[in-house]
mmCIF file of C-alpha atoms in Angstrom:
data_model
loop_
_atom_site.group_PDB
_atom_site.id
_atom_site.type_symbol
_atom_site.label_atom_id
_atom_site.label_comp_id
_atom_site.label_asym_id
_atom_site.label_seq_id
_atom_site.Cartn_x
_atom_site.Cartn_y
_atom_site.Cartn_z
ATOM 1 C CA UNK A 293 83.568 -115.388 124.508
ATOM 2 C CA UNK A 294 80.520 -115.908 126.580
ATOM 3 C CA UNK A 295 81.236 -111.704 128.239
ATOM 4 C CA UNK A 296 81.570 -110.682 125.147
ATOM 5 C CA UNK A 297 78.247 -112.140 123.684
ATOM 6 C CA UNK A 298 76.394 -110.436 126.571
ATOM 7 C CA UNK A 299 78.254 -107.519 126.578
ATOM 8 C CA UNK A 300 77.140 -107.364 122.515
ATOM 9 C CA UNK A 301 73.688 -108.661 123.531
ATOM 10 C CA UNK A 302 72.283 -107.340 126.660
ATOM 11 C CA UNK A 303 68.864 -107.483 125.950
ATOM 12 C CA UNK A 304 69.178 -111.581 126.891
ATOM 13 C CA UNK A 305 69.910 -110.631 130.357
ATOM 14 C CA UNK A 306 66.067 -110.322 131.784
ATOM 15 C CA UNK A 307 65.378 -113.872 129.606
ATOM 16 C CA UNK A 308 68.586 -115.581 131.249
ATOM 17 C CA UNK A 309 67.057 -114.450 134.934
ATOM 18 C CA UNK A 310 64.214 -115.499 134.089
ATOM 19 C CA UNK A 311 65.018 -118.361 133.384
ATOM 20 C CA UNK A 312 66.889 -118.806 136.100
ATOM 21 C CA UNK A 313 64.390 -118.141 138.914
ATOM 22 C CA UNK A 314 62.155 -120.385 137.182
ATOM 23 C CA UNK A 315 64.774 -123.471 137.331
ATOM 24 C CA UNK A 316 65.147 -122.264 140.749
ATOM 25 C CA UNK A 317 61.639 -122.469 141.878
ATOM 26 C CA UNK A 318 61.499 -125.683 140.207
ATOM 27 C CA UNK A 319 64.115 -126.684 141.822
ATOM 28 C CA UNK A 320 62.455 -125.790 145.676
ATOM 29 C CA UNK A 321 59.294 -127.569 144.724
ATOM 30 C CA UNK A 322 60.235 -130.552 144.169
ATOM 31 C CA UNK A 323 62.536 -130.650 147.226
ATOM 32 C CA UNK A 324 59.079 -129.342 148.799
ATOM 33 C CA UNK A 325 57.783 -132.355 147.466
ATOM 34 C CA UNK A 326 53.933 -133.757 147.309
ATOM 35 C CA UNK A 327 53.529 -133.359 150.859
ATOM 36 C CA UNK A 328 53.304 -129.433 150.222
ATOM 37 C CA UNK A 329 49.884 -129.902 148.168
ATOM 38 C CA UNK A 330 48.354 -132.094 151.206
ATOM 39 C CA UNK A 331 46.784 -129.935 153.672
ATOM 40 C CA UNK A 332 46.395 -130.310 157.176
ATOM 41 C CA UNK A 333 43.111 -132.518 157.528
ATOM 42 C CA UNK A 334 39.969 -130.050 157.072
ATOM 43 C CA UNK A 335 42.046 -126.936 156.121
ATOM 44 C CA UNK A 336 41.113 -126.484 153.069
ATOM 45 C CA UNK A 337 38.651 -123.800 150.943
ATOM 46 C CA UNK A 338 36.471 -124.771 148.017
ATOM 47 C CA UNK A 339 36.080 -127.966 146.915
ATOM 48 C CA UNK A 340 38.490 -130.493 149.192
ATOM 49 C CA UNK A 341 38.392 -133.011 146.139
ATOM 50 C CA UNK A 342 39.366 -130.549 143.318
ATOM 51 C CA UNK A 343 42.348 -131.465 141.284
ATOM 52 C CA UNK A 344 43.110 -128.062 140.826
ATOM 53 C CA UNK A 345 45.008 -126.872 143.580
ATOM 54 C CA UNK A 346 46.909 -123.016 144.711
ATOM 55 C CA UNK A 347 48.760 -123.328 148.114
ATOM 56 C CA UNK A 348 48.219 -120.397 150.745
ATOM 57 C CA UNK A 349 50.905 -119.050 153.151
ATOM 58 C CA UNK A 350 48.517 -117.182 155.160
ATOM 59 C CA UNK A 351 48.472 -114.946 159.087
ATOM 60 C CA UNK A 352 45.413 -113.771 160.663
ATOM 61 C CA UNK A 353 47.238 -110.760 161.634
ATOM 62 C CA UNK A 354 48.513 -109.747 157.980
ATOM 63 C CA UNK A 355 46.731 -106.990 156.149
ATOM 64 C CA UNK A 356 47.626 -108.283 152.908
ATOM 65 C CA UNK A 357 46.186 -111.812 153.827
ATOM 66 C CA UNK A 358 43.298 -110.104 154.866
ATOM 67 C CA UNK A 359 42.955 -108.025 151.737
ATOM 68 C CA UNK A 360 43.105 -110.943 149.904
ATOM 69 C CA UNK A 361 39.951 -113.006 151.287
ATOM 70 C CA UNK A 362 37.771 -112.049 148.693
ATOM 71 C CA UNK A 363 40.352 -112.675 145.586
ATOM 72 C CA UNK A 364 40.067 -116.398 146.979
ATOM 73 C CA UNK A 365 36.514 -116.295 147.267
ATOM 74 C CA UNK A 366 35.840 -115.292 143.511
ATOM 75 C CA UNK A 367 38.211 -117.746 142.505
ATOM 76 C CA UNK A 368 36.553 -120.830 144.397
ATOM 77 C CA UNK A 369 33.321 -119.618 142.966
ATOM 78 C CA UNK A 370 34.505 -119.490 139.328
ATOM 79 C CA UNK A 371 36.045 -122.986 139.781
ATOM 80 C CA UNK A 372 34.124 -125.681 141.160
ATOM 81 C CA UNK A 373 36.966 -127.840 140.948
ATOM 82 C CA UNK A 374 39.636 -125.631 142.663
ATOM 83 C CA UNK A 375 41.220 -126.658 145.621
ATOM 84 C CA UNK A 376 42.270 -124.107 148.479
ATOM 85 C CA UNK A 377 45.225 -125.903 150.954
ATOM 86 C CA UNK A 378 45.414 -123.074 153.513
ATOM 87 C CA UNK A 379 48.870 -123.497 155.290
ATOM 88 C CA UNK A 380 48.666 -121.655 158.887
ATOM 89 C CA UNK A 381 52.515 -119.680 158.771
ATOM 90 C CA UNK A 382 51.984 -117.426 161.797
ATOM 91 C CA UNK A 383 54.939 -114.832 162.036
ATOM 92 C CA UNK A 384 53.798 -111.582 163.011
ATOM 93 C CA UNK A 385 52.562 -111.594 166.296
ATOM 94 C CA UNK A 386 52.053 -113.948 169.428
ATOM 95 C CA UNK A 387 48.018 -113.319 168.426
ATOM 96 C CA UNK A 388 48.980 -114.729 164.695
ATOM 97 C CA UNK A 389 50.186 -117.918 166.555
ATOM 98 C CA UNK A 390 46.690 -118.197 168.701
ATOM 99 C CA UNK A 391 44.569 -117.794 165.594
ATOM 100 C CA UNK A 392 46.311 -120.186 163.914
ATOM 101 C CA UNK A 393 46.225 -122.909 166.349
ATOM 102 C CA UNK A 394 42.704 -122.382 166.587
ATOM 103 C CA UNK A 395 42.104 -122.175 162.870
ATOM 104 C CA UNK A 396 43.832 -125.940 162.991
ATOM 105 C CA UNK A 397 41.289 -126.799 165.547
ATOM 106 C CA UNK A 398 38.533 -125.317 163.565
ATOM 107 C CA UNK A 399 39.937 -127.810 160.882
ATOM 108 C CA UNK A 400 39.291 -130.843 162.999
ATOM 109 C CA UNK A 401 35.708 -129.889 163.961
ATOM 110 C CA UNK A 402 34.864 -129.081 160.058
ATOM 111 C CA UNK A 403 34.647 -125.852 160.559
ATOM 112 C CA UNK A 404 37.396 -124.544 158.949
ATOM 113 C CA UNK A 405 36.218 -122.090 156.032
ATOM 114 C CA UNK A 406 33.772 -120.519 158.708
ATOM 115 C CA UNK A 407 36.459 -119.904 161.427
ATOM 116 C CA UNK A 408 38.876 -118.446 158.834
ATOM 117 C CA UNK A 409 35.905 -115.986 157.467
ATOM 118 C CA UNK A 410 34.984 -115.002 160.905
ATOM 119 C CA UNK A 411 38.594 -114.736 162.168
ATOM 120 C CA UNK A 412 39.863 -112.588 159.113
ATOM 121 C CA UNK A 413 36.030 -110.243 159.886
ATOM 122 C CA UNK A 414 37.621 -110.000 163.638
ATOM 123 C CA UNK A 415 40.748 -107.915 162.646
ATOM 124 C CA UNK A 416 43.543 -108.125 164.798
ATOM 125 C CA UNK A 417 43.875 -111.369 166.062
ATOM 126 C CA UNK A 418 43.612 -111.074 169.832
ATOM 127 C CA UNK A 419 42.480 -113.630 172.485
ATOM 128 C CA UNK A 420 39.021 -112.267 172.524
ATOM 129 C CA UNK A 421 38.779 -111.818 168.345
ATOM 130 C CA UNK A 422 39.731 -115.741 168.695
ATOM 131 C CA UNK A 423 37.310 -116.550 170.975
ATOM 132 C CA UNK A 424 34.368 -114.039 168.998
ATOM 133 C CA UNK A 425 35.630 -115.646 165.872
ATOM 134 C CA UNK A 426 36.033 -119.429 167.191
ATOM 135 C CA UNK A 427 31.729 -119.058 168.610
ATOM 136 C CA UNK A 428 30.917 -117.574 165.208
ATOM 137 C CA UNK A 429 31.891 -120.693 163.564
ATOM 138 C CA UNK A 430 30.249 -122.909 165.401
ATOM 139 C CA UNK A 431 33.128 -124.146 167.221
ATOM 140 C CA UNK A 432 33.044 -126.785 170.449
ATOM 141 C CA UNK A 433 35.420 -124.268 172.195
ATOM 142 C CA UNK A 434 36.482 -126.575 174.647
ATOM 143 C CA UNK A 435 37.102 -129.210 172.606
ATOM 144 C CA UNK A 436 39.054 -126.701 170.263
ATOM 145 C CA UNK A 437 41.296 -125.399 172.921
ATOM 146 C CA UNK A 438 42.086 -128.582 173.960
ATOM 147 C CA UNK A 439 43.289 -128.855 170.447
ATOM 148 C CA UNK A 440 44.767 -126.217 169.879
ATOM 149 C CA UNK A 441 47.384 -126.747 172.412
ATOM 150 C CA UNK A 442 48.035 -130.560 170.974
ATOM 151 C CA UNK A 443 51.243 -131.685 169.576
ATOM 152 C CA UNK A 444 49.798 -131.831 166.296
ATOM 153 C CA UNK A 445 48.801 -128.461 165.781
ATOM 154 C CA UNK A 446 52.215 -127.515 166.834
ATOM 155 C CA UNK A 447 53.900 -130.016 164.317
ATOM 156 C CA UNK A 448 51.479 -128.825 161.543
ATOM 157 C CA UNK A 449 52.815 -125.193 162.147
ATOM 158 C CA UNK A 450 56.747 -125.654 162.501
ATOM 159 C CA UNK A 451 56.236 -128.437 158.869
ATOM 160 C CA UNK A 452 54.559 -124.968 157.447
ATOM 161 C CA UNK A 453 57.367 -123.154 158.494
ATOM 162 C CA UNK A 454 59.725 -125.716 156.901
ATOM 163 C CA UNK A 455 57.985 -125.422 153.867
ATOM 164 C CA UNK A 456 58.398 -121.534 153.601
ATOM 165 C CA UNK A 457 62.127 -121.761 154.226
ATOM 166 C CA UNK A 458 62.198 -124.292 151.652
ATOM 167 C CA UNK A 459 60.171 -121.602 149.078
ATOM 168 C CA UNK A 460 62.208 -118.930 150.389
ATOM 169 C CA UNK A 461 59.023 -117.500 151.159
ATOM 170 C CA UNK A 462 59.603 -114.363 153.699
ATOM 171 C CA UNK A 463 56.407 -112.831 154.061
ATOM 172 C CA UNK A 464 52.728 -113.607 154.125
ATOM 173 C CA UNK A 465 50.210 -114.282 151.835
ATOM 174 C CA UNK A 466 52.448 -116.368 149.390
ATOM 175 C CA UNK A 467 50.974 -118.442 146.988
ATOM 176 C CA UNK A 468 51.846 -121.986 145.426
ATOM 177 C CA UNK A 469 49.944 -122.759 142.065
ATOM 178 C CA UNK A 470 51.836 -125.294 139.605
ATOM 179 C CA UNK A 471 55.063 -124.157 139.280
ATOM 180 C CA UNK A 472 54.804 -120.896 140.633
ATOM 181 C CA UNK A 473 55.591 -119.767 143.773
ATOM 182 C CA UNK A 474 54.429 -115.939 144.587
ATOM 183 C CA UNK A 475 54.513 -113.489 147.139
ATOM 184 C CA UNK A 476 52.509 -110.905 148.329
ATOM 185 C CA UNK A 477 48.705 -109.456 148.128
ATOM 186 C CA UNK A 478 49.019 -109.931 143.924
ATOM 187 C CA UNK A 479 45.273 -109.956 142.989
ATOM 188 C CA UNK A 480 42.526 -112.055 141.797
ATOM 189 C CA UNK A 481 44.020 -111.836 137.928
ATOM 190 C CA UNK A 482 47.534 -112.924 138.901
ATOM 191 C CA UNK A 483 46.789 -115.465 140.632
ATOM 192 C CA UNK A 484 44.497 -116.427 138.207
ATOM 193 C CA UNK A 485 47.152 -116.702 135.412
ATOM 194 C CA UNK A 486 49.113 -118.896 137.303
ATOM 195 C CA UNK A 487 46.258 -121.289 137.975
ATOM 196 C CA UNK A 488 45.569 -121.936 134.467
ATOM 197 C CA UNK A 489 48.702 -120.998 132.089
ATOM 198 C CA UNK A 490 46.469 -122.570 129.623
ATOM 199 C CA UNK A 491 44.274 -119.671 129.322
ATOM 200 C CA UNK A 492 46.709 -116.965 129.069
#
C-alpha cells in the first residue's frame, strides 16, 4: 500500500529525504552532545561570551578553509553576539597537524584569533609558515612549543576527530550552527541562514 502511494506520488520523495537527513543530523548532535559547543579554552573567534554559536571543522592546509576566513569575519562583525568555537581537525598533511598544535598553543597564550589570521596569510602550513605565523601573533614561542607537544593538545585533537566521525563529517571546513551540520566552503549567505532560521 505504502509502494503504491509513492509509486502514485513521487513528488514526496525529496520531502521524505529530507526529512530524513534532518532526523538524522538530529540524531548525531545530540549523541555529539553539549561538549561539541565548548571549545578548547581560548579557541574561539568573536565574542567568547556570545550565545550565538556556529562550530568550525577547520585545517590550515585546506583551500576551502582558507577561502572561507573572510565569510567568518563579516559574520563576527555583523553579530556582536556570535560565537566562533574553532575545532582544530587536521587531516591533510603532517604540516596541518603542526599548525594545529600550535594554533592550540596560540589558544593558551590568548592569542588565538591572531595566530589563526596570520597562519591562514602564511599558506601552506610548513614548519617555517608556523614559526612566521606563531612570531606574528605575538606568540612566547618557547612556551608554545612546549605546548604544543603536551598531552592536551593531543587529546583536544583526537576529541575533534571524534566529533567529526560522530557528524559524519569527511572533509574540512564543516560547519555546526543549531541543528545543522554542513560541509564545505558554502558562503557567507548559507551559513548565514542557518545561524538565524528566524530571518529566512
Amino acid at each position: 500500500m505504502v509502494r503504491q502511494y509513492i509509486l502514485e506520488h513521487p513528488e514526496i520523495l525529496p520531502e521524505a529525504i529530507a526529512e530524513l537527513q534532518r532526523r538524522q543530523t538530529s540524531e548525531q548532535l545530540a549523541a555529539a552532545g553539549d561538549d561539541l559547543t565548548q571549545p578548547f579554552p581560548g579557541a574561539v573567534l568573536g565574542n567568547p561570551d556570545g550565545d550565538k554559536v556556529l562550530v568550525e571543522f577547520s585545517d590550515y592546509a585546506c583551500g576551502y578553509c582558507r577561502q572561507s576566513v573572510e565569510d567568518v569575519k563579516a559574520l563576527v562583525a555583523a553579530d556582536p553576539d556570535l560565537k566562533v568555537v574553532v575545532r582544530e581537525l587536521p587531516i591533510l598533511s603532517e604540516g596541518s597537524v603542526e599548525a594545529a598544535k600550535m594554533a592550540l598553543a596560540a589558544a593558551d597564550q590568548g592569542r588565538f584569533p591572531a595566530f589563526h589570521d596570520a597562519m591562514y596569510a602564511e599558506g601552506r602550513p610548513t614548519g617555517d609558515a608556523i614559526e612566521r605565523a606563531g612570531k606574528a601573533a605575538g606568540l612566547d614561542m618557547a612556551k608554545a612549543r612546549a605546548f604544543a607537544a603536551s598531552e592536551r593538545v593531543a587529546a583536544e585533537i583526537e576529541a575533534n576527530r571524534n566529533f567529526a566521525r560522530q557528524l559524519q563529517i569527511e572533509g574540512t571546513p564543516a560547519w555546526v550552527a543549531g541543528e545543522e551540520v554542513m560541509q564545505g566552503a558554502i558562503g557567507q549567505s548559507a551559513l548565514r541562514v542557518a545561524l538565524y532560521p528566524e530571518d529566512r
